[in-house]
PDB file of C-alpha atoms in Angstrom:
ATOM      1  CA  ALA A   1      -0.001   0.001   0.002  1.00 40.00           C
ATOM      2  CA  PHE A   2       1.072   3.598  -0.533  1.00 31.00           C
ATOM      3  CA  GLY A   3       3.166   4.985   2.325  1.00 35.00           C
ATOM      4  CA  THR A   4       4.110   1.646   3.850  1.00 35.00           C
ATOM      5  CA  LEU A   5       7.489  -0.008   3.721  1.00 38.00           C
ATOM      6  CA  PRO A   6       8.436  -3.670   3.798  1.00 43.00           C
ATOM      7  CA  SER A   7       9.525  -4.689   7.292  1.00 40.00           C
ATOM      8  CA  THR A   8      13.140  -5.200   6.175  1.00 41.00           C
ATOM      9  CA  ASP A   9      13.414  -1.523   5.196  1.00 43.00           C
ATOM     10  CA  ARG A  10      11.619  -0.104   8.205  1.00 40.00           C
ATOM     11  CA  PHE A  11      14.690   0.357  10.463  1.00 41.00           C
ATOM     12  CA  GLN A  12      16.699   1.985   7.683  1.00 45.00           C
ATOM     13  CA  SER A  13      13.794   4.302   6.943  1.00 48.00           C
ATOM     14  CA  ASP A  14      13.302   5.308  10.596  1.00 53.00           C
ATOM     15  CA  LYS A  15      16.867   6.646  10.746  1.00 54.00           C
ATOM     16  CA  SER A  16      16.353   8.638   7.570  1.00 58.00           C
ATOM     17  CA  VAL A  17      13.045  10.124   8.668  1.00 64.00           C
ATOM     18  CA  GLY A  18      14.644  12.122  11.490  1.00 74.00           C
ATOM     19  CA  TRP A  19      17.087  13.993   9.362  1.00 79.00           C
ATOM     20  CA  MET A  20      14.573  14.455   6.559  1.00 83.00           C
ATOM     21  CA  GLU A  21      12.287  16.151   9.092  1.00 87.00           C
ATOM     22  CA  ASP A  22      15.243  18.428   9.871  1.00 87.00           C
ATOM     23  CA  VAL A  23      15.542  19.237   6.164  1.00 91.00           C
ATOM     24  CA  HIS A  24      11.842  20.167   6.006  1.00 92.00           C
ATOM     25  CA  ALA A  25      12.254  22.390   9.071  1.00 91.00           C
ATOM     26  CA  ILE A  26      15.225  24.126   7.432  1.00 93.00           C
ATOM     27  CA  GLU A  27      13.260  24.629   4.206  1.00 94.00           C
ATOM     28  CA  TYR A  28      10.493  26.228   6.275  1.00 94.00           C
ATOM     29  CA  ASP A  29      13.060  28.487   7.970  1.00 94.00           C
ATOM     30  CA  ILE A  30      14.468  29.534   4.597  1.00 94.00           C
ATOM     31  CA  GLN A  31      10.969  30.314   3.309  1.00 95.00           C
ATOM     32  CA  HIS A  32      10.349  32.385   6.439  1.00 95.00           C
ATOM     33  CA  VAL A  33      13.576  34.319   5.836  1.00 94.00           C
ATOM     34  CA  GLU A  34      12.484  34.931   2.223  1.00 94.00           C
ATOM     35  CA  LYS A  35       9.126  36.237   3.460  1.00 95.00           C
ATOM     36  CA  MET A  36      10.841  38.563   5.936  1.00 95.00           C
ATOM     37  CA  MET A  37      13.169  39.798   3.181  1.00 95.00           C
ATOM     38  CA  ASN A  38      10.156  40.676   1.039  1.00 94.00           C
ATOM     39  CA  GLU A  39       8.655  42.567   3.981  1.00 95.00           C
ATOM     40  CA  LEU A  40      11.980  44.352   4.516  1.00 95.00           C
ATOM     41  CA  SER A  41      12.068  45.365   0.871  1.00 93.00           C
ATOM     42  CA  MET A  42       8.619  46.887   1.241  1.00 93.00           C
ATOM     43  CA  LEU A  43       9.752  48.755   4.362  1.00 92.00           C
ATOM     44  CA  HIS A  44      12.735  50.169   2.466  1.00 91.00           C
ATOM     45  CA  LYS A  45      10.412  51.373  -0.295  1.00 90.00           C
ATOM     46  CA  GLU A  46       8.115  52.936   2.299  1.00 87.00           C
ATOM     47  CA  HIS A  47      11.141  54.602   3.905  1.00 86.00           C
ATOM     48  CA  LEU A  48      11.968  56.290   0.590  1.00 83.00           C
ATOM     49  CA  LEU A  49       8.541  57.898   0.403  1.00 80.00           C
ATOM     50  CA  PRO A  50       8.121  61.335   1.896  1.00 80.00           C
ATOM     51  CA  GLN A  51       6.929  61.152   5.512  1.00 74.00           C
ATOM     52  CA  PHE A  52       4.938  63.933   7.103  1.00 76.00           C
ATOM     53  CA  SER A  53       6.126  63.364  10.632  1.00 78.00           C
ATOM     54  CA  GLU A  54       9.369  62.504  12.344  1.00 79.00           C
ATOM     55  CA  ASP A  55       7.566  59.813  14.341  1.00 79.00           C
ATOM     56  CA  ALA A  56       6.455  57.983  11.200  1.00 79.00           C
ATOM     57  CA  GLN A  57       9.990  58.121   9.791  1.00 80.00           C
ATOM     58  CA  SER A  58      11.439  56.915  13.091  1.00 86.00           C
ATOM     59  CA  ASP A  59       8.944  54.032  13.254  1.00 90.00           C
ATOM     60  CA  ILE A  60       9.903  52.844   9.771  1.00 89.00           C
ATOM     61  CA  VAL A  61      13.619  52.989  10.601  1.00 91.00           C
ATOM     62  CA  GLN A  62      13.006  51.017  13.788  1.00 93.00           C
ATOM     63  CA  LYS A  63      10.973  48.395  11.903  1.00 94.00           C
ATOM     64  CA  ILE A  64      13.788  48.068   9.332  1.00 94.00           C
ATOM     65  CA  GLU A  65      16.357  47.540  12.090  1.00 95.00           C
ATOM     66  CA  ILE A  66      14.205  44.923  13.842  1.00 95.00           C
ATOM     67  CA  MET A  67      13.418  43.103  10.593  1.00 94.00           C
ATOM     68  CA  THR A  68      17.095  43.062   9.614  1.00 94.00           C
ATOM     69  CA  ALA A  69      18.024  41.573  13.012  1.00 95.00           C
ATOM     70  CA  ASP A  70      15.257  38.958  12.683  1.00 95.00           C
ATOM     71  CA  ILE A  71      16.500  37.979   9.218  1.00 95.00           C
ATOM     72  CA  THR A  72      20.060  37.664  10.508  1.00 93.00           C
ATOM     73  CA  ARG A  73      18.851  35.401  13.326  1.00 94.00           C
ATOM     74  CA  GLY A  74      16.909  33.362  10.784  1.00 94.00           C
ATOM     75  CA  TYR A  75      20.056  32.857   8.696  1.00 93.00           C
ATOM     76  CA  GLN A  76      22.077  31.836  11.730  1.00 93.00           C
ATOM     77  CA  THR A  77      19.433  29.398  12.953  1.00 93.00           C
ATOM     78  CA  ALA A  78      19.045  27.782   9.543  1.00 93.00           C
ATOM     79  CA  PHE A  79      22.806  27.550   9.072  1.00 93.00           C
ATOM     80  CA  LEU A  80      23.265  25.804  12.427  1.00 93.00           C
ATOM     81  CA  LYS A  81      20.479  23.374  11.562  1.00 92.00           C
ATOM     82  CA  ILE A  82      22.129  22.643   8.204  1.00 92.00           C
ATOM     83  CA  GLN A  83      25.359  21.760   9.958  1.00 89.00           C
ATOM     84  CA  LYS A  84      23.516  19.354  12.265  1.00 88.00           C
ATOM     85  CA  ILE A  85      21.611  17.401   9.605  1.00 84.00           C
ATOM     86  CA  GLY A  86      21.804  13.713  10.376  1.00 70.00           C
ATOM     87  CA  ARG A  87      24.376  13.877  13.143  1.00 77.00           C
ATOM     88  CA  GLY A  88      24.689  10.926  15.446  1.00 71.00           C
ATOM     89  CA  GLY A  89      23.422   8.223  13.131  1.00 74.00           C
ATOM     90  CA  LYS A  90      25.023   5.447  11.163  1.00 80.00           C
ATOM     91  CA  PHE A  91      24.116   5.831   7.535  1.00 79.00           C
ATOM     92  CA  SER A  92      25.037   4.104   4.329  1.00 84.00           C
ATOM     93  CA  ALA A  93      27.507   5.727   1.963  1.00 88.00           C
ATOM     94  CA  GLU A  94      24.603   6.630  -0.335  1.00 89.00           C
ATOM     95  CA  GLU A  95      22.678   8.294   2.492  1.00 85.00           C
ATOM     96  CA  ASN A  96      25.766  10.215   3.602  1.00 86.00           C
ATOM     97  CA  LYS A  97      26.310  11.435   0.042  1.00 90.00           C
ATOM     98  CA  MET A  98      22.643  12.455  -0.238  1.00 88.00           C
ATOM     99  CA  LYS A  99      22.798  14.291   3.111  1.00 88.00           C
ATOM    100  CA  LYS A 100      25.940  16.146   2.032  1.00 89.00           C
ATOM    101  CA  ASN A 101      24.287  17.148  -1.269  1.00 92.00           C
ATOM    102  CA  ILE A 102      21.205  18.375   0.564  1.00 92.00           C
ATOM    103  CA  GLN A 103      23.353  20.305   3.044  1.00 92.00           C
ATOM    104  CA  ASN A 104      25.242  21.944   0.168  1.00 93.00           C
ATOM    105  CA  SER A 105      22.005  22.820  -1.615  1.00 94.00           C
ATOM    106  CA  LEU A 106      20.436  24.365   1.485  1.00 94.00           C
ATOM    107  CA  ALA A 107      23.643  26.274   2.317  1.00 93.00           C
ATOM    108  CA  SER A 108      23.738  27.627  -1.254  1.00 94.00           C
ATOM    109  CA  ARG A 109      20.163  28.862  -0.948  1.00 93.00           C
ATOM    110  CA  LEU A 110      21.033  30.638   2.294  1.00 92.00           C
ATOM    111  CA  GLN A 111      24.128  32.160   0.725  1.00 91.00           C
ATOM    112  CA  GLU A 112      22.086  33.467  -2.215  1.00 92.00           C
ATOM    113  CA  LEU A 113      19.622  35.072   0.211  1.00 90.00           C
ATOM    114  CA  SER A 114      22.485  36.601   2.161  1.00 88.00           C
ATOM    115  CA  ILE A 115      23.916  38.134  -1.002  1.00 89.00           C
ATOM    116  CA  GLU A 116      20.494  39.433  -1.933  1.00 86.00           C
ATOM    117  CA  LEU A 117      20.044  41.032   1.488  1.00 83.00           C
ATOM    118  CA  LYS A 118      23.366  42.839   1.215  1.00 80.00           C
ATOM    119  CA  ARG A 119      22.308  44.526  -2.058  1.00 77.00           C
TER     120      ARG A 119
END
């Protein structure tokens, strides 16, 4: 049936499930960082518009600073999670290679976002 594994593969699959859940959590974190970056971009555009009060201008600047700090924390959290993918388990050579490829892919996505933020 769909979604079930033969009993001989069950133990091997259980080990893989844990780190794959980590990968999904990291992908969620990266999507959250992307969302915050879009919000930050909108704040920067709003900041360029003429403001009619110093308070409004100050609020926008404060929001930009907070959002930038949140994005930086998001990068750091995701990067640490990427480093920890699949630690502590015994995996086949194929699984280790797949984990390393996934780690590289996720790290590349984070690096691209970091470059984009610096622009």
